[in-house]
Coordinates of C-alpha atoms and ligand atoms in Angstrom, one line a residue:
M1 CA 0.0 0.0 0.0
T2 CA 1.2 3.5 -0.7
T3 CA 0.3 6.5 1.3
R4 CA -0.5 8.6 -1.7
T5 CA -3.4 7.7 -3.8
I6 CA -3.2 7.2 -7.6
S7 CA -5.2 10.4 -8.0
G8 CA -2.8 12.4 -5.8
L9 CA 0.2 11.1 -7.7
L10 CA -1.2 11.7 -11.2
R11 CA -2.9 15.0 -10.7
V12 CA -1.3 18.1 -12.2
A13 CA -1.1 20.6 -9.3
P14 CA -2.7 23.9 -10.3
G15 CA 0.1 26.3 -11.3
S16 CA 2.7 23.6 -11.9
T17 CA 4.3 22.7 -15.2
P18 CA 4.6 19.0 -15.8
D19 CA 7.8 17.7 -17.5
L20 CA 6.3 15.2 -19.9
A21 CA 9.6 13.8 -21.1
S22 CA 10.6 12.9 -17.5
I23 CA 7.5 10.9 -16.8
D24 CA 7.8 7.2 -17.3
T25 CA 5.0 6.3 -19.6
A26 CA 5.4 2.6 -18.6
G27 CA 5.3 3.4 -14.9
T28 CA 2.5 2.3 -12.6
P29 CA 2.5 5.0 -9.8
G30 CA 0.6 4.1 -6.7
F31 CA 0.1 0.4 -7.7
E32 CA 2.6 -2.2 -6.7
A33 CA 0.7 -5.4 -7.4
D34 CA 0.6 -7.2 -10.7
K35 CA -1.7 -7.2 -13.7
D36 CA -4.0 -9.9 -12.3
A37 CA -4.5 -7.9 -9.1
A38 CA -5.2 -4.8 -11.3
R39 CA -7.9 -6.7 -13.2
D40 CA -9.6 -7.7 -10.0
R41 CA -9.4 -4.2 -8.7
L42 CA -10.9 -2.9 -11.9
K43 CA -13.9 -5.2 -11.6
E44 CA -14.5 -3.8 -8.1
L45 CA -14.2 -0.2 -9.3
R46 CA -16.5 -0.9 -12.3
R47 CA -19.2 -2.1 -9.8
E48 CA -18.7 1.1 -7.8
L49 CA -19.0 3.3 -10.9
T50 CA -22.1 1.5 -12.0
E51 CA -23.7 2.1 -8.6
F52 CA -22.6 5.7 -8.6
Q53 CA -24.2 6.3 -12.0
E54 CA -27.5 5.0 -10.8
R55 CA -27.5 7.4 -7.8
L56 CA -26.4 10.3 -10.0
W57 CA -29.3 9.6 -12.3
A58 CA -31.8 9.3 -9.5
E59 CA -30.6 12.5 -7.8
A60 CA -30.7 14.4 -11.1
E61 CA -28.8 17.4 -9.8
Q62 CA -25.1 17.0 -10.6
S63 CA -23.4 15.9 -13.8
M64 CA -20.0 14.5 -14.6
L65 CA -17.8 15.4 -17.6
I66 CA -14.9 13.2 -18.5
V67 CA -12.4 14.6 -21.0
L68 CA -10.1 12.2 -22.8
Q69 CA -7.1 13.6 -24.7
A70 CA -4.2 11.7 -26.2
L71 CA -2.0 11.4 -29.2
D72 CA -3.1 9.0 -31.8
A73 CA -3.1 5.4 -30.5
G74 CA -2.9 6.8 -26.9
G75 CA -5.8 4.6 -25.8
K76 CA -8.9 6.7 -25.7
D77 CA -11.0 4.0 -27.3
G78 CA -9.6 1.5 -24.8
V79 CA -10.6 3.6 -21.8
I80 CA -14.1 4.0 -23.2
R81 CA -14.5 0.2 -23.7
K82 CA -12.9 -0.9 -20.5
V83 CA -14.0 1.8 -18.0
V84 CA -16.8 4.0 -19.4
T85 CA -18.9 0.9 -20.2
A86 CA -19.3 0.5 -16.4
F87 CA -21.9 3.3 -16.8
N88 CA -25.4 2.6 -18.0
P89 CA -25.6 3.9 -21.6
Q90 CA -29.0 5.4 -20.9
G91 CA -27.4 8.1 -18.8
T92 CA -24.1 8.4 -20.6
R93 CA -23.1 10.0 -23.8
V94 CA -19.7 9.8 -25.6
T95 CA -19.1 12.7 -27.9
G96 CA -16.2 12.6 -30.4
F97 CA -14.8 15.9 -31.6
G98 CA -13.3 15.8 -35.1
V99 CA -12.4 18.4 -37.6
P100 CA -15.1 21.1 -37.2
S101 CA -17.9 21.3 -39.7
E102 CA -18.5 24.4 -41.7
E103 CA -21.3 25.4 -39.4
E104 CA -19.2 24.8 -36.3
L105 CA -16.5 27.0 -37.8
R106 CA -19.0 29.8 -38.1
H107 CA -19.3 29.8 -34.3
D108 CA -16.8 30.2 -31.5
Y109 CA -14.8 27.0 -30.8
L110 CA -16.7 26.4 -27.5
W111 CA -20.1 26.4 -29.1
R112 CA -20.1 22.7 -30.1
V113 CA -18.5 21.8 -26.8
H114 CA -21.1 23.5 -24.6
A115 CA -23.9 22.0 -26.7
N116 CA -22.6 18.5 -25.7
A117 CA -22.1 19.1 -22.0
P118 CA -23.9 16.6 -19.9
G119 CA -27.3 17.6 -18.3
R120 CA -28.2 17.0 -14.7
G121 CA -27.9 13.3 -13.7
R122 CA -25.9 12.5 -16.7
I123 CA -22.3 11.5 -17.5
G124 CA -20.6 13.0 -20.6
V125 CA -17.5 11.7 -22.1
F126 CA -15.5 13.8 -24.6
D127 CA -13.3 11.8 -27.0
R128 CA -11.1 14.8 -27.8
S129 CA -12.5 18.1 -26.8
H130 CA -12.0 21.9 -26.8
Y131 CA -8.4 21.2 -26.0
E132 CA -7.8 20.4 -29.7
D133 CA -8.3 24.1 -30.2
V134 CA -5.0 24.7 -28.3
L135 CA -3.3 21.4 -29.5
V136 CA -3.8 20.4 -33.2
V137 CA -5.0 23.9 -34.0
R138 CA -1.8 25.4 -32.5
V139 CA 0.6 22.8 -33.9
N140 CA -0.9 23.0 -37.4
E141 CA -1.1 26.8 -37.2
L142 CA -4.8 26.8 -38.1
V143 CA -5.2 30.1 -36.3
P144 CA -2.6 32.7 -35.4
E145 CA -0.8 32.6 -32.0
S146 CA -2.6 35.7 -30.9
T147 CA -5.8 33.7 -31.2
W148 CA -4.9 30.4 -29.6
S149 CA -2.8 32.0 -26.8
E150 CA -6.0 33.7 -25.5
R151 CA -7.8 30.4 -25.3
Y152 CA -6.3 28.9 -22.1
Q153 CA -7.9 31.6 -20.0
Q154 CA -11.2 31.2 -22.0
I155 CA -11.2 27.5 -21.4
N156 CA -10.6 28.0 -17.7
A157 CA -13.4 30.4 -17.5
F158 CA -15.7 28.1 -19.4
E159 CA -14.9 25.1 -17.2
A160 CA -15.3 27.1 -14.1
H161 CA -18.7 28.2 -15.3
L162 CA -19.7 24.5 -15.9
A163 CA -18.3 23.5 -12.5
A164 CA -20.2 26.3 -10.8
N165 CA -23.4 25.1 -12.4
G166 CA -23.2 21.5 -11.2
T167 CA -20.8 19.7 -13.6
R168 CA -17.9 17.9 -12.1
I169 CA -15.0 17.9 -14.7
V170 CA -12.2 15.3 -14.8
K171 CA -9.6 15.5 -17.5
F172 CA -7.2 12.7 -18.5
Y173 CA -4.2 13.0 -20.7
L174 CA -3.2 9.4 -21.7
H175 CA 0.6 9.6 -22.0
I176 CA 2.4 7.1 -24.3
S177 CA 6.0 6.9 -25.4
R178 CA 6.9 7.4 -29.0
D179 CA 8.1 3.8 -29.3
E180 CA 4.8 2.6 -27.9
Q181 CA 2.9 4.7 -30.5
R182 CA 5.1 3.2 -33.3
E183 CA 4.2 -0.4 -32.1
R184 CA 0.5 0.4 -31.9
F185 CA 0.6 2.0 -35.4
Q186 CA 2.3 -1.1 -36.7
K187 CA -0.4 -3.3 -35.2
R188 CA -3.0 -1.2 -36.8
L189 CA -1.3 -1.7 -40.2
D190 CA -0.7 -5.4 -39.8
D191 CA -3.9 -6.6 -38.1
P192 CA -6.9 -6.5 -40.5
E193 CA -9.2 -6.2 -37.4
K194 CA -7.4 -3.0 -36.4
H195 CA -6.7 -1.5 -39.8
W196 CA -9.8 0.7 -39.7
K197 CA -8.3 2.7 -36.8
W198 CA -5.4 3.7 -39.0
S199 CA -5.4 7.0 -40.8
S200 CA -2.7 8.4 -42.9
G201 CA -2.9 11.7 -41.1
D202 CA -1.6 9.9 -38.0
L203 CA 1.9 9.9 -39.5
E204 CA 1.9 13.6 -40.1
T205 CA 0.9 14.1 -36.5
R206 CA 3.6 11.7 -35.4
E207 CA 6.2 13.8 -37.2
R208 CA 5.3 16.7 -35.0
W209 CA 5.8 14.8 -31.8
A210 CA 7.9 17.5 -30.1
D211 CA 5.5 20.2 -31.0
F212 CA 2.6 18.2 -29.6
Q213 CA 4.5 17.6 -26.4
S214 CA 5.0 21.3 -26.0
A215 CA 1.4 22.1 -26.8
Y216 CA 0.2 19.4 -24.3
T217 CA 2.6 20.8 -21.7
D218 CA 1.1 24.2 -21.9
A219 CA -2.5 22.9 -21.9
L220 CA -1.8 20.8 -18.8
A221 CA 0.1 23.5 -17.0
R222 CA -2.3 26.3 -17.8
C223 CA -5.6 24.5 -17.5
S224 CA -5.3 22.3 -14.5
T225 CA -7.5 24.0 -11.9
D226 CA -9.3 23.0 -8.8
A227 CA -12.6 23.1 -10.7
A228 CA -11.3 21.0 -13.5
P229 CA -8.0 19.2 -12.8
W230 CA -5.9 17.4 -15.3
F231 CA -4.5 13.9 -14.6
I232 CA -1.5 12.5 -16.6
I233 CA -2.0 8.8 -17.0
P234 CA 1.1 6.7 -17.9
A235 CA -0.5 4.7 -20.7
D236 CA 2.0 2.3 -22.2
H237 CA 0.5 -0.4 -20.0
K238 CA -3.2 -0.6 -20.9
W239 CA -4.0 -2.4 -17.7
Y240 CA -2.5 0.4 -15.6
R241 CA -4.2 3.1 -17.7
D242 CA -7.6 1.6 -17.2
L243 CA -7.0 1.0 -13.5
A244 CA -5.8 4.5 -12.9
V245 CA -8.7 6.2 -14.8
A246 CA -11.2 4.0 -12.9
E247 CA -9.5 4.7 -9.5
I248 CA -9.7 8.5 -10.1
L249 CA -13.3 8.4 -11.3
A250 CA -14.3 6.4 -8.3
E251 CA -12.6 8.9 -6.0
V252 CA -14.4 11.7 -7.7
A253 CA -17.7 9.7 -7.5
R254 CA -17.3 9.3 -3.8
E255 CA -16.7 13.1 -3.4
M256 CA -19.8 13.9 -5.5
D257 CA -21.8 11.4 -3.4
P258 CA -25.1 11.8 -5.1
Ligands
AMP301 P1 -10.2 10.7 -34.5 O1 -10.2 11.1 -33.1 O2 -9.1 9.7 -34.8 O3 -11.5 10.4 -35.1 O4 -9.7 12.0 -35.3 C1 -10.3 13.2 -35.2 C2 -9.5 14.3 -35.9 O5 -10.1 15.5 -35.7 C3 -8.1 14.4 -35.3 O6 -7.1 14.4 -36.3 C4 -8.1 15.7 -34.6 O7 -6.9 16.4 -34.5 C5 -9.1 16.5 -35.4 N1 -9.7 17.6 -34.7 C6 -10.4 17.6 -33.6 N2 -10.8 18.8 -33.2 C7 -10.3 19.7 -34.1 C8 -10.3 21.1 -34.2 N3 -10.9 21.9 -33.3 N4 -9.7 21.6 -35.3 C9 -9.0 20.8 -36.2 N5 -9.0 19.5 -36.1 C10 -9.6 18.9 -35.1
MG302 MG1 -7.3 8.6 -35.1

């Protein structure tokens, strides 16, 4: 047993700047036992999350927003399949944010995000999010720096607004190494069952690895707040990734205590 919880170890303290390169993406902070023990623990946590969702729904006052961000092959889909499925789909909605549509581009970048925020009693999961507007948008220079540099404050204000109105926000950055990403890309190319996940744009993104790490560092440093903390999940080991996300969600669920 460790004295510090997984959530305490992985949370980005408000005002601090994480050093992504120094984090061991294959680490398992706060968990000393093996993969089998992790699987048992995950089962327990899933039961707890299922029960939490029922109470959240019945109470119909608070909502939970889970933000998932990662580089390609970082494991967002895996977290949705292994952890988010603990929640009853009737009260849960996963929203994927891709390249904005023409109509979305005619609005401010938070418009489509706010429209998909979870209502009372509901759980919302963002597969990518408004953070893309300071990540891919910044790295690919889709807007000038004078525009994206204003967005960190805007995002903090937006999230504080949701939080003040009953939405509990938890944000996960799934952190994988460049080698792990290469292996997962290779699997996608080799395995016909996984090929659909592959997109040629993924390689272009991979080439800008360093730029993405800097952009992530700024988003994590500038937008981890008490109202909406970021957690950096070492994600090379899928079993640890799922366990850590579930532990943190369960802890938040206990605090919300619907
Ligand atoms: P996927 O998650 O694999 O379906 O891919 C979605 C794609 O949409 C990714 O390449 C993202 O970088 C891209 N995307 C998401 N949000 C934005 C945005 N605001 N502006 C430009 N591209 C975006
Ligand atoms: Mg993709």
